[in-house]
Amino acid sequence: MTVLAALQALGRHRARSALTALGVVIGVAAVIAMVSVGQGADASVEAQLASLGPNIVMIFPGATTAGGVRSGWGGASTLTVGDGRAIEKECPSVAGVTWVKRDIAQVTYGNQNWSTAIQGSPPSYTLVRDWPLASGRFFTASDEDGAAKVVVLGRTVVEKLFAPDEDPLGATIRAKNVPLRVIGVLASKGQTSWGQDQDDVVIVPFSTAERRVIGSAFLGTVNLIMVSAPSPAEAIAAEQEMRRLLHDRHRTPPGQDDDFTVRNMAELFEASLMASRVMTKLLATIASISLVVGGIGIMNVLLVSVTERTREIGIRLAVGAKARHILLQFLVESAVLSMTGGVLGAGLGVGAALVIGRLAGWPILLSPAAVALAFLFSGAVGLVFGVYPARRAARLDPIVALRHE
């Protein structure tokens, strides 16, 4: 009976009830849309960093001080193949080691050309990077020893040089006027968290890069050493072992900076993920404010309703209605308004999230838990902000209420 009376009261002012619920609709929609965008960003960051390998440790040459001038990453050729081999032999926490010599150059095939990263690496590269091949094979130790003119292409390079239905395996491309036979195509890795296309790469044996394609002022120098560990925890131990080993190998004087820089991808993974999650919580908090504003709107409308229905409340109390019945009626009205707004807002929020993802090109992850939580929160907001008007109505003196004009 009380629920029916509440619904009838709301039905008498349909336009006002709809406008009151609109605040909750917008609030719930904003929460769902923002949380979906934030969780999509979290998933995107996780996927991008996972593609780099959370167990990877990178060592860059540079960060040296010479003649009073301090250079950054890659500012000096301070890392060698010998450093990589020593790490492989003397660091127990290391599972695999590879090294890279890298340059940017034009590659051509037929009448097509593309500027890309040409990279020389030993056969261990795909194992350290955990990067499988989509087709063909990677080069072998024999190819490395003989500086073979073979090449493995990233997916982006294949798309730029070859027709969509053309098989690149066996084709000969040219890099810095050196003919290279395609023996494999890497599986797609996608972009890094800083926007670099990992698939835009051409990989040749390290010896081929050093002697035939890229060249080197000093044989054996590398632009990067990459190390994989069995787990993120062991990656931290591997980082410490490598720092000590390279510090001793390079004979760094006491008090002077090391001539290399070590970066642990596990630490970068955690930092980036933490930043993304903080942003998701911030977006959800900002969106939740609109839900609170919607609750305040419900409270104001119910207070006006109490004033308008004072005589009605007085009559009901005079004929035997209990204060708890009046209290319950107004709480039901508040809950109906907020939960109706919650249902409509959930639908609007899902639609808004999909539209944002399509128009902005952002990753969207719709979470049923977030939708349910936003709906329940809308109901809680309605009940909380409905308490004051309901208590005010229930405490009316029947005699004073009957005299109200």
mmCIF file of C-alpha atoms in Angstrom:
data_model
loop_
_atom_site.group_PDB
_atom_site.id
_atom_site.type_symbol
_atom_site.label_atom_id
_atom_site.label_comp_id
_atom_site.label_asym_id
_atom_site.label_seq_id
_atom_site.Cartn_x
_atom_site.Cartn_y
_atom_site.Cartn_z
ATOM 1 C CA MET A 1 0.000 0.000 0.000
ATOM 2 C CA THR A 2 2.796 2.412 0.886
ATOM 3 C CA VAL A 3 4.667 1.594 -2.342
ATOM 4 C CA LEU A 4 1.499 2.155 -4.399
ATOM 5 C CA ALA A 5 0.919 5.512 -2.710
ATOM 6 C CA ALA A 6 4.525 6.522 -3.478
ATOM 7 C CA LEU A 7 4.180 5.580 -7.141
ATOM 8 C CA GLN A 8 0.897 7.474 -7.426
ATOM 9 C CA ALA A 9 2.494 10.575 -5.890
ATOM 10 C CA LEU A 10 5.321 10.453 -8.420
ATOM 11 C CA GLY A 11 2.904 9.829 -11.254
ATOM 12 C CA ARG A 12 1.005 13.033 -10.488
ATOM 13 C CA HIS A 13 4.105 15.050 -11.388
ATOM 14 C CA ARG A 14 5.652 13.058 -14.226
ATOM 15 C CA ALA A 15 7.669 15.922 -15.724
ATOM 16 C CA ARG A 16 9.133 16.925 -12.364
ATOM 17 C CA SER A 17 9.927 13.310 -11.511
ATOM 18 C CA ALA A 18 11.657 12.814 -14.875
ATOM 19 C CA LEU A 19 13.753 15.952 -14.474
ATOM 20 C CA THR A 20 14.668 14.938 -10.923
ATOM 21 C CA ALA A 21 15.813 11.507 -12.092
ATOM 22 C CA LEU A 22 17.821 13.132 -14.909
ATOM 23 C CA GLY A 23 20.576 14.122 -12.483
ATOM 24 C CA VAL A 24 21.019 10.498 -11.439
ATOM 25 C CA VAL A 25 20.859 9.359 -15.081
ATOM 26 C CA ILE A 26 23.730 11.660 -15.994
ATOM 27 C CA GLY A 27 25.698 10.702 -12.884
ATOM 28 C CA VAL A 28 25.444 6.946 -13.456
ATOM 29 C CA ALA A 29 26.194 7.349 -17.166
ATOM 30 C CA ALA A 30 29.273 9.443 -16.382
ATOM 31 C CA VAL A 31 30.582 6.902 -13.858
ATOM 32 C CA ILE A 32 30.155 3.955 -16.240
ATOM 33 C CA ALA A 33 31.635 5.793 -19.227
ATOM 34 C CA MET A 34 34.655 7.085 -17.300
ATOM 35 C CA VAL A 35 35.367 3.759 -15.607
ATOM 36 C CA SER A 36 35.101 1.968 -18.974
ATOM 37 C CA VAL A 37 37.585 4.387 -20.526
ATOM 38 C CA GLY A 38 39.924 4.075 -17.536
ATOM 39 C CA GLN A 39 39.821 0.273 -17.431
ATOM 40 C CA GLY A 40 40.344 0.177 -21.187
ATOM 41 C CA ALA A 41 43.438 2.326 -20.706
ATOM 42 C CA ASP A 42 44.651 -0.057 -17.955
ATOM 43 C CA ALA A 43 44.213 -3.058 -20.254
ATOM 44 C CA SER A 44 45.975 -1.237 -23.092
ATOM 45 C CA VAL A 45 48.951 -0.323 -20.888
ATOM 46 C CA GLU A 46 49.192 -3.909 -19.633
ATOM 47 C CA ALA A 47 49.106 -5.309 -23.173
ATOM 48 C CA GLN A 48 51.699 -2.837 -24.461
ATOM 49 C CA LEU A 49 54.101 -3.425 -21.593
ATOM 50 C CA ALA A 50 53.566 -7.180 -21.764
ATOM 51 C CA SER A 51 54.583 -7.033 -25.438
ATOM 52 C CA LEU A 52 57.909 -5.541 -24.333
ATOM 53 C CA GLY A 53 58.352 -8.258 -21.724
ATOM 54 C CA PRO A 54 58.035 -7.564 -17.983
ATOM 55 C CA ASN A 55 61.095 -9.761 -17.343
ATOM 56 C CA ILE A 56 63.339 -7.749 -19.669
ATOM 57 C CA VAL A 57 66.265 -5.637 -18.490
ATOM 58 C CA MET A 58 67.815 -3.199 -20.979
ATOM 59 C CA ILE A 59 71.346 -1.816 -20.832
ATOM 60 C CA PHE A 60 72.092 1.346 -22.813
ATOM 61 C CA PRO A 61 75.548 2.755 -23.532
ATOM 62 C CA GLY A 62 76.255 6.273 -22.377
ATOM 63 C CA ALA A 63 75.547 8.334 -19.260
ATOM 64 C CA THR A 64 79.278 9.008 -19.195
ATOM 65 C CA THR A 65 81.214 12.037 -18.009
ATOM 66 C CA ALA A 66 84.175 12.967 -20.215
ATOM 67 C CA GLY A 67 85.960 16.310 -20.161
ATOM 68 C CA GLY A 68 83.262 17.734 -17.918
ATOM 69 C CA VAL A 69 80.503 16.821 -20.430
ATOM 70 C CA ARG A 70 77.922 14.238 -19.365
ATOM 71 C CA SER A 71 76.241 12.362 -22.239
ATOM 72 C CA GLY A 72 72.943 10.509 -22.166
ATOM 73 C CA TRP A 73 71.805 7.115 -23.445
ATOM 74 C CA GLY A 74 73.637 6.112 -26.604
ATOM 75 C CA GLY A 75 75.969 9.088 -26.292
ATOM 76 C CA ALA A 76 79.060 6.865 -26.372
ATOM 77 C CA SER A 77 79.897 3.385 -27.658
ATOM 78 C CA THR A 78 80.591 1.871 -24.253
ATOM 79 C CA LEU A 79 78.900 -1.535 -24.608
ATOM 80 C CA THR A 80 80.342 -4.451 -26.561
ATOM 81 C CA VAL A 81 79.494 -7.965 -27.623
ATOM 82 C CA GLY A 82 82.029 -9.082 -25.020
ATOM 83 C CA ASP A 83 79.922 -7.452 -22.300
ATOM 84 C CA GLY A 84 76.908 -9.418 -23.481
ATOM 85 C CA ARG A 85 78.783 -12.719 -23.506
ATOM 86 C CA ALA A 86 80.187 -12.011 -20.025
ATOM 87 C CA ILE A 87 76.686 -11.307 -18.683
ATOM 88 C CA GLU A 88 75.479 -14.600 -20.157
ATOM 89 C CA LYS A 89 78.275 -16.548 -18.452
ATOM 90 C CA GLU A 90 78.644 -14.775 -15.113
ATOM 91 C CA CYS A 91 75.159 -13.608 -14.075
ATOM 92 C CA PRO A 92 73.176 -16.572 -12.639
ATOM 93 C CA SER A 93 69.817 -14.746 -12.637
ATOM 94 C CA VAL A 94 69.971 -14.207 -16.404
ATOM 95 C CA ALA A 95 67.984 -16.569 -18.646
ATOM 96 C CA GLY A 96 68.975 -15.135 -22.027
ATOM 97 C CA VAL A 97 71.058 -12.333 -23.545
ATOM 98 C CA THR A 98 70.958 -10.563 -26.888
ATOM 99 C CA TRP A 99 72.388 -7.347 -28.279
ATOM 100 C CA VAL A 100 71.384 -4.856 -30.910
ATOM 101 C CA LYS A 101 73.085 -2.597 -33.447
ATOM 102 C CA ARG A 102 70.502 -0.250 -34.881
ATOM 103 C CA ASP A 103 70.194 2.401 -37.592
ATOM 104 C CA ILE A 104 67.489 4.090 -39.653
ATOM 105 C CA ALA A 105 67.673 3.540 -43.420
ATOM 106 C CA GLN A 106 65.613 3.238 -46.575
ATOM 107 C CA VAL A 107 64.635 -0.249 -47.721
ATOM 108 C CA THR A 108 63.321 -0.942 -51.213
ATOM 109 C CA TYR A 109 61.516 -3.707 -53.042
ATOM 110 C CA GLY A 110 60.588 -3.254 -56.674
ATOM 111 C CA ASN A 111 59.179 0.251 -56.973
ATOM 112 C CA GLN A 112 58.252 0.439 -53.266
ATOM 113 C CA ASN A 113 60.422 1.990 -50.556
ATOM 114 C CA TRP A 114 60.115 2.576 -46.831
ATOM 115 C CA SER A 115 62.259 4.240 -44.160
ATOM 116 C CA THR A 116 62.551 1.906 -41.193
ATOM 117 C CA ALA A 117 64.763 0.687 -38.366
ATOM 118 C CA ILE A 118 67.444 -1.745 -39.512
ATOM 119 C CA GLN A 119 68.596 -3.878 -36.622
ATOM 120 C CA GLY A 120 71.405 -6.367 -36.277
ATOM 121 C CA SER A 121 71.005 -9.032 -33.581
ATOM 122 C CA PRO A 122 72.215 -12.582 -32.836
ATOM 123 C CA PRO A 123 69.836 -15.569 -33.148
ATOM 124 C CA SER A 124 68.929 -15.262 -29.426
ATOM 125 C CA TYR A 125 66.890 -12.100 -30.124
ATOM 126 C CA THR A 126 63.465 -13.751 -30.577
ATOM 127 C CA LEU A 127 63.952 -15.889 -27.456
ATOM 128 C CA VAL A 128 64.843 -12.922 -25.245
ATOM 129 C CA ARG A 129 62.027 -10.780 -26.656
ATOM 130 C CA ASP A 130 59.607 -13.754 -26.695
ATOM 131 C CA TRP A 131 58.712 -12.743 -30.240
ATOM 132 C CA PRO A 132 57.432 -15.626 -32.420
ATOM 133 C CA LEU A 133 57.428 -15.670 -36.213
ATOM 134 C CA ALA A 134 54.236 -15.547 -38.276
ATOM 135 C CA SER A 135 55.945 -17.365 -41.143
ATOM 136 C CA GLY A 136 59.377 -18.567 -42.234
ATOM 137 C CA ARG A 137 62.305 -18.862 -39.840
ATOM 138 C CA PHE A 138 64.743 -16.724 -37.887
ATOM 139 C CA PHE A 139 68.410 -16.761 -38.821
ATOM 140 C CA THR A 140 70.717 -19.369 -37.322
ATOM 141 C CA ALA A 141 74.210 -19.414 -35.824
ATOM 142 C CA SER A 142 75.470 -20.419 -39.278
ATOM 143 C CA ASP A 143 73.888 -17.289 -40.798
ATOM 144 C CA GLU A 144 75.489 -15.212 -38.030
ATOM 145 C CA ASP A 145 78.960 -16.751 -38.482
ATOM 146 C CA GLY A 146 78.880 -16.266 -42.254
ATOM 147 C CA ALA A 147 77.345 -12.748 -42.209
ATOM 148 C CA ALA A 148 74.609 -14.105 -44.470
ATOM 149 C CA LYS A 149 72.559 -11.634 -46.501
ATOM 150 C CA VAL A 150 69.245 -12.702 -44.989
ATOM 151 C CA VAL A 151 66.565 -10.662 -43.287
ATOM 152 C CA VAL A 152 63.473 -11.053 -41.084
ATOM 153 C CA LEU A 153 60.760 -8.409 -41.504
ATOM 154 C CA GLY A 154 58.284 -6.854 -39.094
ATOM 155 C CA ARG A 155 54.616 -6.811 -40.082
ATOM 156 C CA THR A 156 54.552 -3.053 -40.814
ATOM 157 C CA VAL A 157 57.464 -3.321 -43.281
ATOM 158 C CA VAL A 158 55.726 -6.199 -45.065
ATOM 159 C CA GLU A 159 52.569 -4.111 -45.455
ATOM 160 C CA LYS A 160 54.534 -1.139 -46.836
ATOM 161 C CA LEU A 161 56.681 -3.040 -49.353
ATOM 162 C CA PHE A 162 54.528 -5.938 -50.540
ATOM 163 C CA ALA A 163 51.075 -6.279 -52.068
ATOM 164 C CA PRO A 164 48.355 -7.612 -49.709
ATOM 165 C CA ASP A 165 48.277 -11.054 -51.346
ATOM 166 C CA GLU A 166 52.034 -11.313 -51.980
ATOM 167 C CA ASP A 167 54.197 -13.756 -50.019
ATOM 168 C CA PRO A 168 57.405 -11.970 -48.934
ATOM 169 C CA LEU A 169 59.308 -15.193 -48.172
ATOM 170 C CA GLY A 170 62.116 -15.678 -50.689
ATOM 171 C CA ALA A 171 61.876 -12.126 -52.023
ATOM 172 C CA THR A 172 64.973 -9.918 -52.132
ATOM 173 C CA ILE A 173 64.836 -6.423 -50.672
ATOM 174 C CA ARG A 174 67.637 -3.859 -50.614
ATOM 175 C CA ALA A 175 68.868 -1.963 -47.545
ATOM 176 C CA LYS A 176 71.630 0.608 -48.067
ATOM 177 C CA ASN A 177 72.051 -0.944 -51.506
ATOM 178 C CA VAL A 178 72.730 -4.385 -49.984
ATOM 179 C CA PRO A 179 70.497 -7.209 -51.317
ATOM 180 C CA LEU A 180 68.858 -9.209 -48.504
ATOM 181 C CA ARG A 181 66.750 -12.346 -48.914
ATOM 182 C CA VAL A 182 63.594 -12.486 -46.767
ATOM 183 C CA ILE A 183 63.554 -15.693 -44.698
ATOM 184 C CA GLY A 184 60.905 -14.834 -42.074
ATOM 185 C CA VAL A 185 58.120 -12.505 -40.975
ATOM 186 C CA LEU A 186 57.646 -11.644 -37.289
ATOM 187 C CA ALA A 187 54.259 -11.880 -35.579
ATOM 188 C CA SER A 188 52.638 -8.526 -34.872
ATOM 189 C CA LYS A 189 53.673 -6.893 -31.568
ATOM 190 C CA GLY A 190 51.862 -3.537 -31.836
ATOM 191 C CA GLN A 191 52.899 -0.224 -30.309
ATOM 192 C CA THR A 192 54.795 0.410 -27.116
ATOM 193 C CA SER A 193 53.295 2.550 -24.330
ATOM 194 C CA TRP A 194 55.242 5.546 -25.714
ATOM 195 C CA GLY A 195 53.821 5.121 -29.229
ATOM 196 C CA GLN A 196 56.678 3.324 -31.024
ATOM 197 C CA ASP A 197 55.615 0.785 -33.660
ATOM 198 C CA GLN A 198 57.518 -2.383 -32.740
ATOM 199 C CA ASP A 199 56.561 -4.004 -36.059
ATOM 200 C CA ASP A 200 58.341 -1.319 -38.086
ATOM 201 C CA VAL A 201 61.679 -3.145 -38.076
ATOM 202 C CA VAL A 202 64.053 -5.071 -40.317
ATOM 203 C CA ILE A 203 66.306 -7.567 -38.510
ATOM 204 C CA VAL A 204 69.518 -9.011 -39.966
ATOM 205 C CA PRO A 205 72.252 -11.106 -38.331
ATOM 206 C CA PHE A 206 74.503 -8.974 -36.131
ATOM 207 C CA SER A 207 77.591 -9.752 -38.193
ATOM 208 C CA THR A 208 75.741 -8.804 -41.384
ATOM 209 C CA ALA A 209 74.689 -5.473 -39.889
ATOM 210 C CA GLU A 210 78.193 -4.757 -38.640
ATOM 211 C CA ARG A 211 80.130 -5.768 -41.785
ATOM 212 C CA ARG A 212 77.751 -5.180 -44.667
ATOM 213 C CA VAL A 213 74.698 -3.013 -43.910
ATOM 214 C CA ILE A 214 75.143 -0.565 -40.999
ATOM 215 C CA GLY A 215 78.902 -0.623 -40.561
ATOM 216 C CA SER A 216 80.847 0.204 -37.413
ATOM 217 C CA ALA A 217 83.758 2.447 -36.489
ATOM 218 C CA PHE A 218 84.736 -0.083 -33.823
ATOM 219 C CA LEU A 219 83.853 -3.740 -34.392
ATOM 220 C CA GLY A 220 81.958 -5.374 -31.554
ATOM 221 C CA THR A 221 80.254 -2.254 -30.194
ATOM 222 C CA VAL A 222 76.477 -2.396 -29.678
ATOM 223 C CA ASN A 223 73.655 0.107 -29.164
ATOM 224 C CA LEU A 224 71.751 -1.991 -26.646
ATOM 225 C CA ILE A 225 72.030 -5.176 -24.603
ATOM 226 C CA MET A 226 68.784 -6.918 -23.675
ATOM 227 C CA VAL A 227 68.548 -9.539 -20.941
ATOM 228 C CA SER A 228 65.617 -11.757 -19.980
ATOM 229 C CA ALA A 229 65.069 -13.263 -16.541
ATOM 230 C CA PRO A 230 62.764 -16.138 -15.515
ATOM 231 C CA SER A 231 60.520 -13.775 -13.487
ATOM 232 C CA PRO A 232 60.162 -10.063 -12.617
ATOM 233 C CA ALA A 233 61.665 -10.760 -9.169
ATOM 234 C CA GLU A 234 64.738 -12.379 -10.711
ATOM 235 C CA ALA A 235 64.958 -9.478 -13.175
ATOM 236 C CA ILE A 236 65.724 -7.196 -10.218
ATOM 237 C CA ALA A 237 68.482 -9.578 -9.068
ATOM 238 C CA ALA A 238 69.815 -9.779 -12.639
ATOM 239 C CA GLU A 239 69.938 -5.976 -12.802
ATOM 240 C CA GLN A 240 72.108 -5.811 -9.681
ATOM 241 C CA GLU A 241 74.414 -8.588 -10.928
ATOM 242 C CA MET A 242 74.898 -6.852 -14.281
ATOM 243 C CA ARG A 243 75.618 -3.490 -12.694
ATOM 244 C CA ARG A 244 78.394 -5.027 -10.592
ATOM 245 C CA LEU A 245 79.806 -7.006 -13.528
ATOM 246 C CA LEU A 246 79.875 -4.090 -15.981
ATOM 247 C CA HIS A 247 81.226 -1.734 -13.318
ATOM 248 C CA ASP A 248 84.189 -4.104 -12.874
ATOM 249 C CA ARG A 249 84.633 -4.808 -16.615
ATOM 250 C CA HIS A 250 84.655 -1.117 -17.528
ATOM 251 C CA ARG A 251 86.988 -0.257 -14.630
ATOM 252 C CA THR A 252 84.949 2.754 -13.558
ATOM 253 C CA PRO A 253 87.006 4.925 -11.164
ATOM 254 C CA PRO A 254 85.581 5.494 -7.658
ATOM 255 C CA GLY A 255 83.165 8.432 -7.513
ATOM 256 C CA GLN A 256 82.590 8.489 -11.292
ATOM 257 C CA ASP A 257 79.282 7.610 -12.949
ATOM 258 C CA ASP A 258 79.015 4.284 -14.744
ATOM 259 C CA ASP A 259 79.271 4.534 -18.532
ATOM 260 C CA PHE A 260 76.035 2.603 -19.032
ATOM 261 C CA THR A 261 72.396 2.897 -17.997
ATOM 262 C CA VAL A 262 70.216 -0.015 -16.861
ATOM 263 C CA ARG A 263 66.435 -0.001 -17.142
ATOM 264 C CA ASN A 264 64.242 -2.725 -15.664
ATOM 265 C CA MET A 265 60.999 -3.220 -17.606
ATOM 266 C CA ALA A 266 59.294 -4.689 -14.530
ATOM 267 C CA GLU A 267 59.748 -1.363 -12.739
ATOM 268 C CA LEU A 268 58.470 0.546 -15.782
ATOM 269 C CA PHE A 269 55.525 -1.863 -15.962
ATOM 270 C CA GLU A 270 54.533 -1.192 -12.336
ATOM 271 C CA ALA A 271 54.984 2.579 -12.615
ATOM 272 C CA SER A 272 52.922 2.874 -15.801
ATOM 273 C CA LEU A 273 50.193 0.621 -14.458
ATOM 274 C CA MET A 274 50.055 2.562 -11.192
ATOM 275 C CA ALA A 275 49.701 5.851 -13.070
ATOM 276 C CA SER A 276 46.920 4.413 -15.232
ATOM 277 C CA ARG A 277 45.018 3.069 -12.206
ATOM 278 C CA VAL A 278 45.310 6.383 -10.371
ATOM 279 C CA MET A 279 43.851 8.111 -13.429
ATOM 280 C CA THR A 280 40.974 5.590 -13.541
ATOM 281 C CA LYS A 281 40.157 6.249 -9.878
ATOM 282 C CA LEU A 282 40.362 9.995 -10.471
ATOM 283 C CA LEU A 283 37.936 9.782 -13.395
ATOM 284 C CA ALA A 284 35.532 7.633 -11.367
ATOM 285 C CA THR A 285 35.688 10.050 -8.423
ATOM 286 C CA ILE A 286 34.989 13.076 -10.615
ATOM 287 C CA ALA A 287 32.085 11.281 -12.291
ATOM 288 C CA SER A 288 30.699 10.234 -8.887
ATOM 289 C CA ILE A 289 30.360 13.883 -7.926
ATOM 290 C CA SER A 290 27.591 14.229 -10.512
ATOM 291 C CA LEU A 291 25.774 11.356 -8.799
ATOM 292 C CA VAL A 292 25.932 13.242 -5.509
ATOM 293 C CA VAL A 293 24.588 16.336 -7.273
ATOM 294 C CA GLY A 294 21.722 14.202 -8.575
ATOM 295 C CA GLY A 295 21.023 13.039 -5.012
ATOM 296 C CA ILE A 296 20.891 16.645 -3.815
ATOM 297 C CA GLY A 297 18.375 17.328 -6.568
ATOM 298 C CA ILE A 298 16.184 14.476 -5.336
ATOM 299 C CA MET A 299 16.343 15.823 -1.769
ATOM 300 C CA ASN A 300 15.335 19.327 -2.869
ATOM 301 C CA VAL A 301 12.400 18.088 -4.928
ATOM 302 C CA LEU A 302 11.154 15.905 -2.068
ATOM 303 C CA LEU A 303 11.379 18.843 0.341
ATOM 304 C CA VAL A 304 9.198 20.850 -2.048
ATOM 305 C CA SER A 305 6.873 17.856 -2.258
ATOM 306 C CA VAL A 306 6.607 17.720 1.545
ATOM 307 C CA THR A 307 5.577 21.385 1.605
ATOM 308 C CA GLU A 308 3.001 20.888 -1.163
ATOM 309 C CA ARG A 309 1.518 17.765 0.455
ATOM 310 C CA THR A 310 1.468 18.966 4.056
ATOM 311 C CA ARG A 311 -2.376 18.818 4.291
ATOM 312 C CA GLU A 312 -2.387 15.364 2.678
ATOM 313 C CA ILE A 313 0.173 14.147 5.228
ATOM 314 C CA GLY A 314 -1.886 15.686 8.064
ATOM 315 C CA ILE A 315 -5.053 13.898 6.874
ATOM 316 C CA ARG A 316 -3.254 10.559 6.669
ATOM 317 C CA LEU A 317 -1.833 10.987 10.150
ATOM 318 C CA ALA A 318 -5.232 12.061 11.475
ATOM 319 C CA VAL A 319 -6.986 8.943 10.145
ATOM 320 C CA GLY A 320 -4.485 6.560 11.713
ATOM 321 C CA ALA A 321 -1.369 6.436 9.547
ATOM 322 C CA LYS A 322 1.824 5.949 11.535
ATOM 323 C CA ALA A 323 4.868 8.178 11.201
ATOM 324 C CA ARG A 324 6.821 5.203 9.884
ATOM 325 C CA HIS A 325 4.315 4.850 7.017
ATOM 326 C CA ILE A 326 4.940 8.461 5.959
ATOM 327 C CA LEU A 327 8.690 7.940 6.353
ATOM 328 C CA LEU A 328 8.598 4.793 4.236
ATOM 329 C CA GLN A 329 6.510 6.436 1.501
ATOM 330 C CA PHE A 330 8.990 9.251 0.963
ATOM 331 C CA LEU A 331 11.937 6.864 1.100
ATOM 332 C CA VAL A 332 10.261 4.712 -1.557
ATOM 333 C CA GLU A 333 9.693 7.788 -3.736
ATOM 334 C CA SER A 334 13.362 8.716 -3.394
ATOM 335 C CA ALA A 335 14.529 5.150 -4.142
ATOM 336 C CA VAL A 336 12.232 4.832 -7.176
ATOM 337 C CA LEU A 337 13.539 8.108 -8.607
ATOM 338 C CA SER A 338 17.177 7.190 -8.067
ATOM 339 C CA MET A 339 16.948 3.575 -9.252
ATOM 340 C CA THR A 340 14.929 4.504 -12.324
ATOM 341 C CA GLY A 341 17.653 7.008 -13.073
ATOM 342 C CA GLY A 342 20.199 4.257 -12.416
ATOM 343 C CA VAL A 343 18.649 1.905 -14.976
ATOM 344 C CA LEU A 344 18.420 4.616 -17.640
ATOM 345 C CA GLY A 345 21.907 5.898 -16.754
ATOM 346 C CA ALA A 346 23.412 2.406 -17.089
ATOM 347 C CA GLY A 347 22.088 2.110 -20.636
ATOM 348 C CA LEU A 348 23.218 5.633 -21.483
ATOM 349 C CA GLY A 349 26.661 5.047 -19.932
ATOM 350 C CA VAL A 350 27.276 1.853 -21.933
ATOM 351 C CA GLY A 351 26.233 3.626 -25.120
ATOM 352 C CA ALA A 352 28.375 6.679 -24.308
ATOM 353 C CA ALA A 353 31.415 4.479 -23.632
ATOM 354 C CA LEU A 354 31.019 2.729 -26.986
ATOM 355 C CA VAL A 355 30.599 6.044 -28.811
ATOM 356 C CA ILE A 356 33.693 7.517 -27.084
ATOM 357 C CA GLY A 357 35.729 4.460 -28.052
ATOM 358 C CA ARG A 358 34.602 4.615 -31.672
ATOM 359 C CA LEU A 359 34.983 8.379 -32.192
ATOM 360 C CA ALA A 360 38.197 8.900 -30.208
ATOM 361 C CA GLY A 361 39.795 5.564 -31.081
ATOM 362 C CA TRP A 362 40.379 4.796 -27.400
ATOM 363 C CA PRO A 363 40.317 1.281 -25.935
ATOM 364 C CA ILE A 364 37.101 0.650 -23.976
ATOM 365 C CA LEU A 365 36.550 -2.129 -21.448
ATOM 366 C CA LEU A 366 32.956 -2.474 -20.268
ATOM 367 C CA SER A 367 32.861 -4.019 -16.811
ATOM 368 C CA PRO A 368 29.601 -5.639 -15.593
ATOM 369 C CA ALA A 369 30.848 -5.076 -12.034
ATOM 370 C CA ALA A 370 31.232 -1.330 -12.695
ATOM 371 C CA VAL A 371 27.707 -1.147 -14.175
ATOM 372 C CA ALA A 372 26.229 -3.012 -11.195
ATOM 373 C CA LEU A 373 28.186 -0.898 -8.715
ATOM 374 C CA ALA A 374 27.057 2.354 -10.345
ATOM 375 C CA PHE A 375 23.432 1.168 -10.241
ATOM 376 C CA LEU A 376 23.646 0.167 -6.562
ATOM 377 C CA PHE A 377 25.396 3.422 -5.730
ATOM 378 C CA SER A 378 22.573 5.352 -7.383
ATOM 379 C CA GLY A 379 20.066 3.517 -5.171
ATOM 380 C CA ALA A 380 22.142 4.252 -2.089
ATOM 381 C CA VAL A 381 22.356 7.937 -3.056
ATOM 382 C CA GLY A 382 18.567 8.063 -3.386
ATOM 383 C CA LEU A 383 18.041 6.520 0.037
ATOM 384 C CA VAL A 384 20.647 8.695 1.769
ATOM 385 C CA PHE A 385 19.344 11.960 0.323
ATOM 386 C CA GLY A 386 15.747 10.892 0.844
ATOM 387 C CA VAL A 387 16.150 10.420 4.592
ATOM 388 C CA TYR A 388 15.948 14.115 5.543
ATOM 389 C CA PRO A 389 12.742 14.915 3.584
ATOM 390 C CA ALA A 390 11.173 11.636 4.771
ATOM 391 C CA ARG A 391 11.962 12.366 8.430
ATOM 392 C CA ARG A 392 10.668 15.901 8.060
ATOM 393 C CA ALA A 393 7.376 14.608 6.628
ATOM 394 C CA ALA A 394 7.054 11.915 9.310
ATOM 395 C CA ARG A 395 7.560 14.423 12.144
ATOM 396 C CA LEU A 396 4.797 16.784 11.054
ATOM 397 C CA ASP A 397 2.229 17.578 13.744
ATOM 398 C CA PRO A 398 -1.166 16.417 12.358
ATOM 399 C CA ILE A 399 -3.002 19.480 13.745
ATOM 400 C CA VAL A 400 -0.497 21.954 12.281
ATOM 401 C CA ALA A 401 -0.466 20.045 9.001
ATOM 402 C CA LEU A 402 -4.282 20.146 8.701
ATOM 403 C CA ARG A 403 -4.234 23.946 9.152
ATOM 404 C CA HIS A 404 -1.622 24.375 6.389
ATOM 405 C CA GLU A 405 -2.887 26.252 3.335
#
